[in-house]
Amino acid sequence: MTTLETTSENRAFGGVQGVYTHASAETGTDMTFAVYVPPHEPGTKLPVLWYLSGLTCTHANVMEKGEYRAACARHGIIFVAPDTSPRGDDVPDAQDEYDFGKGAGFYLDATREPWARHYRMRSYIERELPELVAANFQVDMARQGITGHSMGGHGALTIGLRNPDRFRSVSAFAPIVAPSQVPWGEKALPRYLGDDRKAWREYDAVALIEDGARVAELLVDQGTADNFLTEQLQTERLETACREAGIAADIRMQEGYDHSYYFISTFMADHIDWHAERLG
Amino acid sequence: MTTLETTSENRAFGGVQGVYTHASAETGTDMTFAVYVPPHEPGTKLPVLWYLSGLTCTHANVMEKGEYRAACARHGIIFVAPDTSPRGDDVPDAQDEYDFGKGAGFYLDATREPWARHYRMRSYIERELPELVAANFQVDMARQGITGHSMGGHGALTIGLRNPDRFRSVSAFAPIVAPSQVPWGEKALPRYLGDDRKAWREYDAVALIEDGARVAELLVDQGTADNFLTEQLQTERLETACREAGIAADIRMQEGYDHSYYFISTFMADHIDWHAERLG
């Protein structure tokens, strides 16, 4: 039985914004995550929206800057924000690289040394953390949605595409849609997974769609003034893949918005409204 | 003519969240402040809401965690968030004291050395910054409101009470209501102003009301789980003063809320709605 340690709990929008730590078997480290539980009738089980963060982030960025609590309180949705990588002194890191190592787990299970032992964010998000959340919060695991930003948008899309039975709704903010084909992924994927590009495809939303993975629909917001759009994000690759696969993707190019939480917070309530419709 | 340097501008909720720096004559330092300009018709002048921050804060805390932009965009209100003290290597500070010196200007004009030269936050907020804002943004200076948190709630109440012709609306989150009578003020006021308690009264909302200062009404939110409530905030002193003075004070004790931005962000939209009604 995993013990959950409460780091902090603050009343917010009639509910509780909590931060919790536990010993993770998958990553072999302590892991910290944030959960917002909205006001609700005692005993009712609530739908849950997972939010995966981007490069350099922890659970805290969206908790402080994401502006999700008002909408989650209105709809009665639990919001879970995990960390982006294993942490701790015994976890190998790439010093001075913001886009690899700690803070840059890419939501995959690494197979190459020295990363394979701790960098297991895929299994952590797909298996271990959901079990922990189900055991400790009033969640209805039949009603899950997933979203995320940038590297976390990549996480949301790939995890959503690989687990269509688990998630009723998948959206993303400024996601990396095809890491195999852009510098961030071309740097990280071989070091975590080796040089065989076939092994990268299950961690690439566009490749997953090309290989037959399907969700009914997607919502994506992308700022036109995002510095990473042309080189790293390449949203048009997702548009093409969805069109060819018959996925109803609502990909909204948002004029003048950048890659920051000013952009995310602007459209957060839209996304939560959209997930709420699908989570019932 | 004061030059305003743009530190950053980010599109948010259809408007622009900016951060600006200028050389302040009052403080004798560079000063940084944040301004959110909501979407609006070109050429229209907008009402402005001032937000004063608490101990240890800069302009950035409310900008990142305050969740004010959605409501300001809805009402068409400009939101200005100044810093809490002068900054820079040549500004005297009290090292290791979070509640005095930098980050703790208490919105007063210091008269004692070594503080008198730079610690002039009263004149900065009452005179210099409004002129700068009026000259550089599309504000209607006939429609100003003011609010703030903790030490900034003290700032909002005292500046509002001393300038009833300037502000149509005054509110506060967890304000220090009577600094002359609580440890934070008993520590800071003699060092900034000297030992004569008469000089403290214009920097004490309850004393100002006792001495005849008036506003028509006030809105105050205060969390019941706020660690500072009993010793430092003593909200009941404001209730008593307003009752005796005939000020219509809506002082709302919010069950279970603490002193953090989780509390502030929860009630921010309420305050902005309330100011918007009064700013027309």
XYZ file of C-alpha atoms in Angstrom:
560
model
C 0.000 0.000 0.000
C 1.556 3.251 -1.136
C 1.609 6.034 1.390
C 0.680 9.457 0.150
C 2.313 12.326 1.998
C 0.506 15.656 1.974
C 2.924 18.465 1.150
C 0.306 21.226 1.215
C -3.430 21.785 0.959
C -5.010 25.183 0.299
C -8.657 26.045 0.023
C -9.416 27.471 -3.417
C -12.639 28.127 -5.322
C -14.588 26.187 -2.726
C -12.415 23.083 -3.068
C -8.885 22.062 -2.132
C -5.665 22.495 -4.085
C -3.319 19.826 -2.763
C 0.258 18.766 -3.379
C 1.221 15.182 -2.564
C 4.411 13.126 -2.560
C 4.876 9.359 -2.737
C 7.585 6.779 -3.323
C 7.230 5.707 -6.942
C 8.057 2.102 -7.839
C 8.244 3.019 -11.528
C 10.751 5.845 -11.269
C 12.490 4.580 -8.143
C 12.234 8.076 -6.656
C 9.877 10.193 -4.644
C 7.390 11.852 -6.971
C 5.307 14.951 -6.325
C 2.001 15.804 -8.001
C -0.809 18.335 -7.607
C -4.539 17.554 -7.342
C -7.372 20.049 -7.294
C -10.593 18.657 -5.841
C -13.551 20.958 -6.520
C -16.483 21.429 -4.158
C -18.769 18.400 -4.395
C -21.375 16.384 -2.553
C -19.741 13.920 -0.164
C -19.667 10.436 -1.626
C -19.996 11.468 -5.277
C -17.277 10.410 -7.660
C -15.947 13.044 -10.009
C -14.474 12.973 -13.497
C -10.752 13.686 -13.721
C -8.701 15.783 -16.141
C -4.982 15.019 -16.391
C -2.646 17.883 -17.285
C 0.911 17.118 -18.416
C 3.431 19.954 -18.249
C 6.186 21.043 -20.585
C 9.976 21.205 -20.546
C 11.547 22.577 -17.336
C 8.220 22.459 -15.468
C 7.198 20.656 -12.299
C 3.672 20.070 -10.978
C 3.749 23.665 -9.722
C 3.720 25.734 -12.914
C 0.173 25.007 -13.974
C -0.970 24.989 -10.338
C 0.209 28.578 -9.943
C -0.359 30.002 -13.414
C -2.861 27.740 -15.178
C -6.118 29.353 -13.961
C -8.002 26.049 -14.108
C -9.674 26.020 -10.692
C -12.661 28.266 -11.474
C -13.702 26.092 -14.433
C -13.031 22.820 -12.582
C -15.125 24.067 -9.653
C -17.950 25.040 -12.026
C -17.983 21.628 -13.707
C -17.006 19.464 -10.738
C -13.831 18.090 -12.322
C -10.749 16.851 -10.449
C -7.525 18.196 -12.015
C -4.278 16.220 -11.660
C -0.882 17.709 -12.565
C 2.126 15.347 -12.354
C 5.800 16.253 -12.525
C 7.692 16.012 -15.836
C 10.523 13.654 -14.847
C 12.024 11.754 -11.941
C 13.860 13.940 -9.423
C 16.587 13.506 -6.842
C 20.329 13.411 -6.470
C 20.636 9.804 -7.647
C 18.755 10.443 -10.894
C 21.090 10.945 -13.866
C 20.708 14.358 -15.449
C 22.102 16.357 -18.344
C 23.488 19.449 -16.678
C 22.918 22.691 -18.566
C 20.431 21.064 -20.929
C 16.899 22.347 -20.329
C 15.488 19.957 -22.899
C 16.915 16.654 -21.707
C 17.135 14.835 -18.374
C 15.353 16.259 -15.348
C 12.308 18.306 -16.323
C 12.363 16.648 -19.729
C 11.069 13.090 -19.308
C 9.104 13.178 -22.599
C 6.500 10.820 -21.080
C 8.381 7.722 -22.278
C 9.970 4.630 -20.730
C 13.680 4.937 -21.451
C 15.484 1.802 -22.624
C 19.031 3.154 -22.771
C 21.547 3.650 -19.962
C 21.942 5.559 -17.762
C 18.291 6.636 -18.184
C 16.393 3.337 -18.169
C 16.129 2.855 -14.411
C 14.467 6.141 -13.445
C 13.060 7.704 -16.615
C 9.789 5.758 -16.725
C 7.255 8.585 -17.037
C 5.086 6.605 -19.489
C 4.425 3.790 -17.029
C 4.176 6.291 -14.213
C 1.415 8.279 -15.956
C -0.282 5.323 -17.629
C -0.333 2.910 -14.683
C 1.137 3.857 -11.325
C -0.244 7.341 -10.775
C -3.798 6.516 -11.939
C -3.938 3.661 -9.418
C -2.716 5.964 -6.688
C -5.203 8.684 -7.620
C -8.054 6.166 -7.823
C -7.193 4.843 -4.361
C -6.891 8.241 -2.684
C -9.398 10.605 -4.317
C -13.095 10.518 -5.174
C -12.509 9.976 -8.891
C -14.668 8.176 -11.419
C -11.980 6.478 -13.488
C -14.539 5.763 -16.215
C -14.566 9.509 -16.932
C -11.020 10.651 -17.662
C -9.721 13.336 -19.982
C -6.154 14.380 -20.720
C -4.463 17.576 -21.848
C -1.049 19.182 -21.625
C 1.314 21.842 -22.885
C 4.233 21.578 -25.304
C 6.177 18.454 -24.243
C 3.103 17.757 -22.086
C 0.883 18.258 -25.140
C 2.988 15.568 -26.771
C 2.402 13.464 -23.652
C -1.354 14.043 -23.733
C -1.676 13.248 -27.440
C 0.484 10.111 -27.353
C -0.971 8.734 -24.120
C -4.475 9.579 -25.333
C -3.890 7.890 -28.705
C -2.416 4.769 -27.114
C -5.219 4.500 -24.547
C -8.471 5.390 -26.307
C -10.480 3.230 -23.902
C -9.180 5.111 -20.882
C -9.698 8.682 -22.068
C -12.992 10.079 -23.279
C -11.387 13.376 -24.297
C -7.936 14.512 -25.441
C -6.747 18.070 -25.989
C -3.464 19.976 -26.041
C -1.911 23.432 -25.822
C 0.937 24.083 -28.265
C 1.933 20.409 -28.419
C 5.024 18.857 -29.922
C 3.122 16.800 -32.485
C 5.932 14.917 -34.223
C 9.009 14.706 -31.972
C 10.732 12.269 -34.351
C 10.952 15.048 -36.902
C 11.947 18.105 -34.848
C 15.116 19.050 -32.926
C 13.753 18.510 -29.382
C 12.810 14.907 -30.215
C 15.767 14.210 -32.481
C 17.928 15.060 -29.501
C 16.015 13.268 -26.738
C 14.580 10.159 -28.384
C 17.871 8.473 -29.420
C 19.406 9.066 -26.006
C 16.389 7.642 -24.162
C 15.387 4.969 -26.721
C 18.326 4.262 -29.009
C 18.872 5.003 -32.669
C 16.210 2.725 -34.139
C 13.539 5.188 -35.232
C 10.868 2.504 -35.162
C 11.057 2.576 -31.369
C 10.286 6.285 -31.425
C 6.943 5.932 -33.212
C 4.873 5.100 -30.150
C 6.114 8.383 -28.684
C 5.117 10.499 -31.671
C 1.475 11.544 -32.117
C 1.693 11.926 -35.890
C 3.450 8.563 -36.257
C 0.874 6.886 -33.988
C -1.944 8.218 -36.178
C -0.111 7.102 -39.331
C 0.246 3.666 -37.737
C -3.490 3.436 -37.043
C -4.046 4.860 -33.545
C -7.337 6.734 -33.315
C -9.328 9.037 -31.097
C -12.719 10.376 -32.154
C -11.737 14.021 -31.856
C -9.077 16.433 -30.643
C -8.971 20.033 -29.463
C -5.663 21.875 -29.924
C -4.836 25.545 -29.355
C -1.645 26.960 -30.835
C -0.410 30.549 -30.700
C 0.748 32.132 -33.953
C 3.445 34.141 -32.096
C 4.880 31.035 -30.433
C 8.670 31.093 -30.905
C 8.739 27.308 -31.135
C 6.005 26.937 -33.733
C 8.045 26.677 -36.916
C 10.946 24.567 -35.743
C 9.725 22.436 -32.834
C 5.930 22.238 -32.916
C 4.978 22.135 -36.595
C 1.259 21.933 -35.878
C 0.503 21.458 -39.560
C 1.848 17.903 -39.370
C -0.938 17.036 -36.929
C -3.534 18.734 -39.122
C -2.443 16.659 -42.095
C -2.322 13.401 -40.138
C -5.794 13.973 -38.651
C -7.292 14.927 -41.982
C -5.917 11.801 -43.650
C -7.027 9.614 -40.725
C -10.511 11.120 -40.439
C -9.958 12.377 -36.890
C -12.139 15.399 -36.102
C -9.373 17.712 -34.949
C -10.307 21.253 -33.972
C -6.885 22.891 -34.304
C -7.203 26.585 -33.500
C -4.418 28.963 -34.482
C -4.651 31.762 -31.901
C -3.484 35.080 -33.313
C -0.672 36.783 -31.424
C -0.347 34.265 -28.591
C 3.037 32.911 -27.517
C 4.177 29.729 -25.734
C 3.696 30.997 -22.159
C 1.155 30.445 -19.416
C -0.454 33.741 -20.500
C -1.525 31.778 -23.562
C -2.440 28.597 -21.676
C -4.486 30.375 -19.012
C -6.401 32.296 -21.688
C -7.745 29.096 -23.242
C -7.759 26.827 -20.176
C -11.441 27.387 -19.403
C -12.346 26.614 -23.034
C -10.535 23.293 -22.783
C -12.132 22.420 -19.456
C -15.580 23.274 -20.854
C -14.833 21.018 -23.822
C -13.651 18.132 -21.653
C -16.612 18.611 -19.296
C -19.059 18.121 -22.172
C -17.403 14.813 -23.015
C -16.911 13.633 -19.420
C -20.619 14.087 -18.673
C 9.463 63.208 -20.077
C 9.870 59.848 -18.394
C 10.858 57.008 -20.646
C 9.035 53.752 -20.140
C 11.014 50.658 -21.012
C 9.061 47.571 -22.011
C 10.379 44.526 -20.173
C 7.841 42.100 -21.622
C 4.445 42.002 -23.296
C 2.363 38.845 -23.640
C -1.003 38.440 -25.266
C -3.558 37.224 -22.716
C -7.367 37.012 -22.711
C -7.492 39.101 -25.879
C -5.429 41.917 -24.354
C -1.809 42.489 -23.384
C -0.081 41.730 -20.085
C 2.905 44.076 -19.969
C 5.796 44.703 -17.597
C 7.452 48.099 -17.708
C 10.431 49.777 -16.046
C 11.181 53.453 -15.538
C 13.525 55.703 -13.587
C 11.525 56.943 -10.600
C 12.222 60.438 -9.297
C 10.409 59.639 -6.045
C 12.349 56.510 -5.107
C 15.558 57.466 -6.895
C 15.670 53.985 -8.413
C 14.424 52.092 -11.409
C 10.915 50.830 -10.688
C 9.088 47.972 -12.400
C 5.317 47.560 -12.640
C 2.798 45.395 -14.480
C -0.165 46.589 -16.542
C -2.869 44.446 -18.102
C -4.719 46.181 -20.917
C -7.874 44.277 -21.893
C -9.262 44.074 -25.427
C -10.968 47.367 -26.270
C -12.015 49.603 -29.097
C -9.117 51.786 -30.284
C -9.371 55.301 -28.885
C -11.612 54.419 -25.911
C -10.363 55.231 -22.430
C -10.741 52.529 -19.826
C -11.212 52.541 -16.066
C -8.229 51.398 -14.034
C -7.947 49.156 -10.981
C -4.797 49.461 -8.873
C -3.583 46.372 -7.020
C -1.009 46.750 -4.237
C 0.893 43.628 -3.201
C 1.934 42.294 0.180
C 5.186 41.684 2.036
C 8.002 40.030 0.005
C 6.087 40.477 -3.267
C 7.016 42.273 -6.460
C 4.725 43.240 -9.360
C 5.005 39.625 -10.520
C 3.126 37.677 -7.839
C -0.363 38.855 -8.701
C 0.494 38.894 -12.397
C 1.284 35.182 -12.269
C -1.125 33.948 -9.606
C -3.892 36.547 -9.253
C -6.257 35.307 -11.998
C -7.552 38.812 -12.726
C -7.260 38.922 -16.496
C -10.476 37.083 -17.399
C -12.602 39.460 -15.304
C -10.702 42.557 -16.470
C -11.175 41.475 -20.085
C -14.898 40.927 -19.482
C -15.355 44.380 -17.943
C -12.770 46.323 -19.952
C -10.684 47.361 -16.948
C -6.960 48.147 -16.965
C -5.155 46.475 -14.032
C -1.963 48.041 -12.649
C 0.322 46.185 -10.210
C 3.294 48.165 -8.815
C 6.245 46.839 -6.842
C 6.222 46.956 -3.016
C 9.429 48.919 -2.378
C 12.402 50.546 -4.071
C 14.986 48.069 -5.392
C 18.657 48.078 -6.240
C 22.080 47.719 -4.685
C 22.168 51.304 -3.411
C 18.852 51.000 -1.558
C 19.287 50.332 2.166
C 17.771 47.035 3.230
C 17.258 44.977 6.371
C 18.898 41.695 5.521
C 17.087 38.601 6.778
C 13.953 40.596 7.643
C 11.099 39.718 5.299
C 8.878 42.363 6.873
C 11.100 45.428 6.673
C 13.175 47.083 3.951
C 13.003 45.794 0.396
C 9.667 44.152 -0.355
C 8.178 45.921 2.679
C 7.721 49.581 1.786
C 4.368 49.830 3.621
C 3.181 52.445 1.084
C 4.560 55.328 3.154
C 7.072 58.148 2.705
C 9.850 57.428 5.198
C 11.197 60.349 7.201
C 14.011 58.612 9.084
C 17.502 57.704 7.895
C 18.715 55.698 6.126
C 15.233 55.077 4.644
C 14.020 58.575 3.767
C 15.756 58.967 0.414
C 14.421 55.878 -1.365
C 11.422 54.595 0.621
C 8.788 56.898 -0.875
C 6.126 54.425 -1.951
C 3.287 56.732 -0.879
C 4.283 59.514 -3.241
C 5.191 56.972 -5.872
C 1.714 55.382 -5.823
C -0.223 58.578 -5.147
C 1.512 60.880 -7.625
C 4.327 59.642 -9.822
C 3.010 56.334 -11.104
C -0.529 57.619 -11.858
C 0.968 60.385 -14.010
C 3.121 57.868 -15.827
C 0.197 55.494 -16.351
C -2.051 58.333 -17.534
C 0.579 59.428 -20.042
C 1.276 55.979 -21.448
C -1.978 53.975 -21.365
C -5.562 54.527 -22.487
C -6.863 55.125 -18.974
C -9.764 57.256 -17.825
C -8.304 58.688 -14.618
C -11.781 59.788 -13.526
C -12.609 56.098 -13.040
C -10.077 54.569 -10.665
C -10.458 51.829 -8.081
C -7.893 50.380 -5.713
C -7.390 47.046 -3.990
C -4.548 45.049 -2.507
C -3.480 42.150 -0.313
C -2.167 42.142 3.252
C 0.403 44.988 3.410
C -1.054 45.977 0.028
C -4.548 45.847 1.532
C -3.238 48.322 4.086
C -1.924 50.377 1.168
C -5.247 50.233 -0.684
C -7.295 51.197 2.385
C -5.036 54.054 3.502
C -4.478 55.477 0.019
C -8.195 55.095 -0.712
C -9.187 56.810 2.547
C -6.758 59.688 2.023
C -7.830 60.204 -1.608
C -11.600 59.738 -1.760
C -11.848 62.044 -4.780
C -9.446 59.932 -6.789
C -10.920 56.498 -6.135
C -14.518 55.547 -6.779
C -14.054 52.127 -5.213
C -11.802 50.616 -2.528
C -11.482 46.963 -1.568
C -8.927 44.674 0.064
C -7.909 41.060 0.549
C -6.765 40.147 4.075
C -5.568 43.689 4.813
C -3.472 44.900 7.722
C -6.154 47.259 9.034
C -4.398 48.854 12.028
C -0.609 48.618 11.631
C -0.045 50.915 14.630
C -1.458 48.209 16.869
C 0.065 44.993 15.473
C 3.629 43.615 15.368
C 4.308 44.226 11.662
C 3.505 47.925 12.019
C 4.991 48.336 15.478
C 8.244 47.147 13.964
C 8.200 49.038 10.664
C 6.520 52.356 11.461
C 9.010 53.683 14.077
C 11.964 52.806 11.882
C 10.481 54.504 8.813
C 8.667 57.357 10.602
C 10.110 57.809 14.084
C 8.660 57.107 17.492
C 5.900 59.727 17.499
C 2.779 57.634 17.028
C 0.840 60.645 15.711
C 2.903 60.408 12.533
C 1.761 56.811 12.071
C -1.949 57.617 11.949
C -2.092 58.607 8.292
C -0.674 55.154 7.537
C -3.279 53.267 9.538
C -6.752 52.672 8.070
C -8.510 52.382 11.425
C -6.784 55.527 12.746
C -7.639 57.420 9.551
C -11.313 56.512 9.967
C -11.189 57.493 13.649
C -9.676 60.804 12.556
C -12.498 61.458 10.104
C -11.390 60.008 6.768
C -14.321 58.529 4.832
C -15.190 56.407 1.845
C -18.769 55.496 1.009
C -18.227 51.754 1.138
C -15.626 49.017 1.343
C -15.380 45.387 0.259
C -13.009 43.186 2.260
C -12.442 39.422 2.069
C -10.623 37.686 4.908
C -9.935 33.979 5.293
C -10.762 32.376 8.622
C -7.772 29.993 8.308
C -5.328 32.848 7.699
C -2.309 32.358 9.998
C -1.921 36.115 10.368
C -5.527 36.903 11.249
C -5.345 37.017 15.026
C -2.025 38.733 15.545
C -1.343 40.900 12.481
C -4.611 41.552 10.654
C -7.266 41.887 13.359
C -10.053 42.492 10.883
C -12.508 43.193 13.712
C -10.827 46.549 14.320
C -11.877 47.641 10.822
C -15.394 46.355 11.365
C -15.710 48.368 14.549
C -14.245 51.536 13.040
C -16.527 51.332 9.985
C -19.612 50.662 12.086
C -18.898 53.664 14.308
C -18.123 55.881 11.304
C -21.128 54.782 9.250
C -19.028 53.354 6.429
C -20.866 50.595 4.554
C -18.193 47.925 4.874
C -18.933 44.492 3.445
C -16.372 42.454 5.387
C -16.685 38.817 4.411
C -15.074 36.150 6.575
C -14.314 33.317 4.153
C -14.420 29.936 5.864
C -11.269 27.861 5.579
C -9.276 30.211 3.370
C -5.665 31.117 4.190
C -3.403 34.076 3.321
C -2.169 32.765 -0.049
C -2.897 33.530 -3.671
C -5.213 30.493 -3.651
C -7.433 32.666 -1.477
C -6.885 35.866 -3.463
C -7.512 34.249 -6.854
C -10.726 32.669 -5.563
C -12.284 36.055 -4.802
C -10.491 38.208 -7.378
C -13.320 38.058 -9.923
C -15.821 39.061 -7.203
C -13.745 42.120 -6.400
C -13.336 43.079 -10.053
C -17.098 42.694 -10.620
C -17.686 44.932 -7.592
C -15.227 47.586 -8.779
C -16.632 47.389 -12.329
C -20.117 48.266 -11.045
C -18.715 51.367 -9.389
C -16.357 52.368 -12.208
C -19.210 52.314 -14.739
